[in-house]
PDB file of C-alpha atoms in Angstrom:
ATOM      1  CA  MET X 597       5.882 -17.995 -16.032  1.00 42.00           C
ATOM      2  CA  LYS X 598       7.271 -19.535 -12.554  1.00 52.00           C
ATOM      3  CA  LYS X 599       5.055 -20.876 -10.535  1.00 54.00           C
ATOM      4  CA  ASN X 600       3.697 -18.934  -7.198  1.00 54.00           C
ATOM      5  CA  THR X 601       4.795 -20.815  -3.939  1.00 73.00           C
ATOM      6  CA  LEU X 602       2.842 -19.678  -0.875  1.00 77.00           C
ATOM      7  CA  GLN X 603       6.030 -18.837   0.784  1.00 78.00           C
ATOM      8  CA  ARG X 604       5.737 -16.176  -1.987  1.00 78.00           C
ATOM      9  CA  SER X 605       2.875 -15.036  -1.625  1.00 79.00           C
ATOM     10  CA  LEU X 606       2.861 -14.693   1.905  1.00 82.00           C
ATOM     11  CA  ALA X 607       5.679 -12.054   1.683  1.00 83.00           C
ATOM     12  CA  ILE X 608       4.309 -10.004  -0.919  1.00 82.00           C
ATOM     13  CA  SER X 609       0.806  -9.771   1.730  1.00 83.00           C
ATOM     14  CA  PHE X 610       3.024  -8.805   4.388  1.00 85.00           C
ATOM     15  CA  GLY X 611       5.871  -7.002   2.948  1.00 84.00           C
ATOM     16  CA  THR X 612       2.727  -4.706   1.432  1.00 83.00           C
ATOM     17  CA  TYR X 613       0.799  -4.514   4.285  1.00 84.00           C
ATOM     18  CA  THR X 614       4.322  -3.477   6.036  1.00 84.00           C
ATOM     19  CA  PHE X 615       4.329  -0.850   3.648  1.00 83.00           C
ATOM     20  CA  ILE X 616       0.273   0.640   3.766  1.00 80.00           C
ATOM     21  CA  THR X 617       0.560   0.297   8.215  1.00 80.00           C
ATOM     22  CA  ILE X 618       4.277   2.139   7.504  1.00 80.00           C
ATOM     23  CA  LEU X 619       2.591   4.818   4.573  1.00 79.00           C
ATOM     24  CA  MET X 620      -0.703   5.435   6.995  1.00 76.00           C
ATOM     25  CA  SER X 621       1.320   5.334  10.425  1.00 75.00           C
ATOM     26  CA  THR X 622       3.708   8.017   8.764  1.00 77.00           C
ATOM     27  CA  MET X 623       0.963  10.508   7.406  1.00 72.00           C
ATOM     28  CA  PHE X 624      -1.090  10.528  10.277  1.00 72.00           C
ATOM     29  CA  PHE X 625       1.632  11.350  12.647  1.00 72.00           C
ATOM     30  CA  LEU X 626       2.744  14.062   9.852  1.00 72.00           C
ATOM     31  CA  SER X 627       0.090  15.698   9.800  1.00 68.00           C
ATOM     32  CA  ASP X 628      -1.052  19.210  11.283  1.00 62.00           C
ATOM     33  CA  GLY X 629      -4.165  18.347  13.616  1.00 62.00           C
ATOM     34  CA  PHE X 630      -2.553  14.891  14.944  1.00 59.00           C
ATOM     35  CA  SER X 631      -6.550  14.208  15.624  1.00 61.00           C
ATOM     36  CA  THR X 632      -6.596  10.672  16.691  1.00 61.00           C
ATOM     37  CA  ASN X 633     -10.022   9.690  13.775  1.00 59.00           C
ATOM     38  CA  TYR X 634      -7.337   9.462  11.208  1.00 59.00           C
ATOM     39  CA  ALA X 635      -5.366   7.100  13.950  1.00 64.00           C
ATOM     40  CA  PRO X 636      -4.963   2.972  12.579  1.00 69.00           C
ATOM     41  CA  THR X 637      -7.233   1.062  14.885  1.00 73.00           C
ATOM     42  CA  LEU X 638      -7.528  -2.272  14.927  1.00 76.00           C
ATOM     43  CA  ASP X 639     -10.573  -2.139  12.149  1.00 76.00           C
ATOM     44  CA  ALA X 640      -8.269  -0.069   9.930  1.00 77.00           C
ATOM     45  CA  LEU X 641      -5.456  -2.643   9.952  1.00 80.00           C
ATOM     46  CA  PHE X 642      -7.118  -5.349   9.622  1.00 82.00           C
ATOM     47  CA  GLU X 643      -8.389  -4.179   6.748  1.00 81.00           C
ATOM     48  CA  PHE X 644      -4.728  -3.284   5.587  1.00 82.00           C
ATOM     49  CA  LEU X 645      -3.984  -7.155   5.900  1.00 85.00           C
ATOM     50  CA  LEU X 646      -7.199  -8.043   3.988  1.00 84.00           C
ATOM     51  CA  PHE X 647      -6.423  -5.727   1.199  1.00 85.00           C
ATOM     52  CA  SER X 648      -2.450  -7.556   1.261  1.00 86.00           C
ATOM     53  CA  MET X 649      -3.277 -10.779   1.471  1.00 87.00           C
ATOM     54  CA  VAL X 650      -5.803 -10.448  -1.795  1.00 87.00           C
ATOM     55  CA  TYR X 651      -3.087  -8.846  -3.501  1.00 85.00           C
ATOM     56  CA  GLY X 652      -0.553 -11.067  -2.410  1.00 84.00           C
ATOM     57  CA  PHE X 653      -1.979 -14.256  -3.468  1.00 85.00           C
ATOM     58  CA  SER X 654      -4.333 -12.632  -6.397  1.00 86.00           C
ATOM     59  CA  PHE X 655      -0.469 -14.042  -8.653  1.00 82.00           C
ATOM     60  CA  TYR X 656      -1.796 -16.183  -9.325  1.00 83.00           C
ATOM     61  CA  ILE X 657      -4.010 -15.597 -11.417  1.00 85.00           C
ATOM     62  CA  PHE X 658      -1.133 -15.559 -13.330  1.00 82.00           C
ATOM     63  CA  ASN X 659      -0.563 -19.167 -13.366  1.00 82.00           C
ATOM     64  CA  ILE X 660      -3.635 -19.941 -15.460  1.00 83.00           C
ATOM     65  CA  GLU X 661      -2.760 -21.505 -18.511  1.00 86.00           C
ATOM     66  CA  LYS X 662      -6.155 -21.579 -20.399  1.00 89.00           C
ATOM     67  CA  LEU X 663      -6.353 -17.823 -20.341  1.00 88.00           C
ATOM     68  CA  THR X 664      -4.575 -15.242 -22.370  1.00 90.00           C
ATOM     69  CA  ASP X 665      -1.988 -13.129 -20.437  1.00 88.00           C
ATOM     70  CA  SER X 666      -4.359  -9.793 -21.232  1.00 88.00           C
ATOM     71  CA  SER X 667      -7.311 -11.646 -19.366  1.00 91.00           C
ATOM     72  CA  LYS X 668      -4.876 -12.612 -16.656  1.00 90.00           C
ATOM     73  CA  ARG X 669      -4.024  -9.033 -16.615  1.00 88.00           C
ATOM     74  CA  ILE X 670      -7.745  -7.242 -16.365  1.00 90.00           C
ATOM     75  CA  ILE X 671      -8.185 -10.368 -13.856  1.00 91.00           C
ATOM     76  CA  HIS X 672      -6.052  -9.178 -11.478  1.00 89.00           C
ATOM     77  CA  PHE X 673      -6.560  -5.400 -11.632  1.00 90.00           C
ATOM     78  CA  CYS X 674     -10.434  -5.739 -11.438  1.00 91.00           C
ATOM     79  CA  LEU X 675     -10.241  -8.409  -8.609  1.00 90.00           C
ATOM     80  CA  ASN X 676      -7.494  -5.618  -7.000  1.00 88.00           C
ATOM     81  CA  LEU X 677      -9.457  -2.703  -7.572  1.00 89.00           C
ATOM     82  CA  VAL X 678     -12.862  -4.560  -6.265  1.00 89.00           C
ATOM     83  CA  VAL X 679     -10.633  -4.829  -2.604  1.00 87.00           C
ATOM     84  CA  PHE X 680      -8.870  -1.426  -3.363  1.00 84.00           C
ATOM     85  CA  VAL X 681     -12.165   0.813  -2.942  1.00 84.00           C
ATOM     86  CA  LEU X 682     -14.243  -1.979  -0.353  1.00 83.00           C
ATOM     87  CA  CYS X 683     -11.572  -1.283   1.343  1.00 80.00           C
ATOM     88  CA  PHE X 684     -10.975   2.702   1.330  1.00 76.00           C
ATOM     89  CA  VAL X 685     -14.973   2.711   1.330  1.00 78.00           C
ATOM     90  CA  ILE X 686     -15.387   0.856   4.514  1.00 76.00           C
ATOM     91  CA  LEU X 687     -12.347   2.087   6.862  1.00 71.00           C
ATOM     92  CA  ARG X 688     -13.725   5.549   5.639  1.00 69.00           C
ATOM     93  CA  GLY X 689     -17.401   4.937   6.192  1.00 70.00           C
ATOM     94  CA  THR X 690     -18.934   6.716   3.454  1.00 63.00           C
ATOM     95  CA  PHE X 691     -20.557   4.029   1.485  1.00 63.00           C
ATOM     96  CA  SER X 692     -23.257   7.187  -0.693  1.00 67.00           C
ATOM     97  CA  LYS X 693     -20.374   9.302  -2.067  1.00 72.00           C
ATOM     98  CA  LEU X 694     -19.815   8.594  -5.333  1.00 78.00           C
ATOM     99  CA  SER X 695     -16.845  11.574  -5.614  1.00 78.00           C
ATOM    100  CA  PHE X 696     -15.004   9.473  -3.276  1.00 76.00           C
ATOM    101  CA  ILE X 697     -15.045   6.349  -4.398  1.00 80.00           C
ATOM    102  CA  LEU X 698     -14.252   7.587  -8.174  1.00 84.00           C
ATOM    103  CA  ALA X 699     -10.959   9.080  -6.609  1.00 82.00           C
ATOM    104  CA  SER X 700      -9.943   5.987  -4.728  1.00 81.00           C
ATOM    105  CA  VAL X 701     -10.270   3.969  -8.464  1.00 87.00           C
ATOM    106  CA  PHE X 702      -7.748   6.639 -10.097  1.00 88.00           C
ATOM    107  CA  MET X 703      -5.327   6.527  -7.121  1.00 85.00           C
ATOM    108  CA  PHE X 704      -5.450   2.768  -7.571  1.00 86.00           C
ATOM    109  CA  ALA X 705      -5.482   3.593 -11.409  1.00 89.00           C
ATOM    110  CA  ALA X 706      -2.515   5.437 -10.796  1.00 89.00           C
ATOM    111  CA  PHE X 707      -0.514   2.729  -8.407  1.00 86.00           C
ATOM    112  CA  TYR X 708      -0.867  -0.249 -10.310  1.00 86.00           C
ATOM    113  CA  LEU X 709       0.381   1.556 -13.929  1.00 89.00           C
ATOM    114  CA  ILE X 710       3.022   3.294 -11.515  1.00 89.00           C
ATOM    115  CA  ALA X 711       3.987  -0.967 -10.548  1.00 84.00           C
ATOM    116  CA  ALA X 712       2.916  -2.495 -13.806  1.00 84.00           C
ATOM    117  CA  LEU X 713       5.846   0.022 -15.374  1.00 90.00           C
ATOM    118  CA  LEU X 714       8.449  -1.238 -12.461  1.00 89.00           C
ATOM    119  CA  GLY X 715       8.149  -3.715 -12.684  1.00 83.00           C
ATOM    120  CA  SER X 716       8.267  -3.833 -16.552  1.00 86.00           C
ATOM    121  CA  LEU X 717      11.124  -1.888 -16.201  1.00 91.00           C
ATOM    122  CA  ILE X 718      12.976  -4.168 -13.379  1.00 87.00           C
ATOM    123  CA  ARG X 719      12.286  -6.845 -15.600  1.00 84.00           C
ATOM    124  CA  LYS X 720      13.813  -5.801 -18.554  1.00 87.00           C
ATOM    125  CA  LEU X 721      17.083  -3.948 -16.780  1.00 85.00           C
ATOM    126  CA  ASN X 722      17.184  -7.892 -15.396  1.00 82.00           C
ATOM    127  CA  TYR X 723      17.093  -9.686 -19.157  1.00 78.00           C
ATOM    128  CA  LEU X 724      20.133  -6.425 -19.792  1.00 77.00           C
ATOM    129  CA  TYR X 725      22.630  -7.355 -17.076  1.00 78.00           C
ATOM    130  CA  PHE X 726      21.716 -11.718 -16.697  1.00 76.00           C
ATOM    131  CA  GLU X 727      22.108 -11.326 -21.062  1.00 72.00           C
ATOM    132  CA  LYS X 728      25.416 -10.001 -21.090  1.00 63.00           C
ATOM    133  CA  LYS X 729      27.282 -12.332 -18.739  1.00 56.00           C
TER     134      LYS X 729
END
């Protein structure tokens, strides 16, 4: 596997930050109530930035040569899961509701599974495309 560079990690981080910010802003503007309680605040944007930075730099885990591929994937998943749940719990301000924490865990697991499947499909298509040439 190629070494991740700082430039690639920053590109992943800021791409993720842009996606999350656009998604949350769109959800706010499409909501019926148009309540300012759900508008992305500076605190929320900072939390999105922290999550995006951890996500972007978490790909360095795959460069550790002493770990097996499955342990790298598990560490990557757990690190991002913890940061995701913390960001959403802090963003919501709900530390005591177990149902909200479980919902955020299941939501992250679904996003991670979809991203892993898409990444696998893209790698397979690239392999098939470049293999024929």
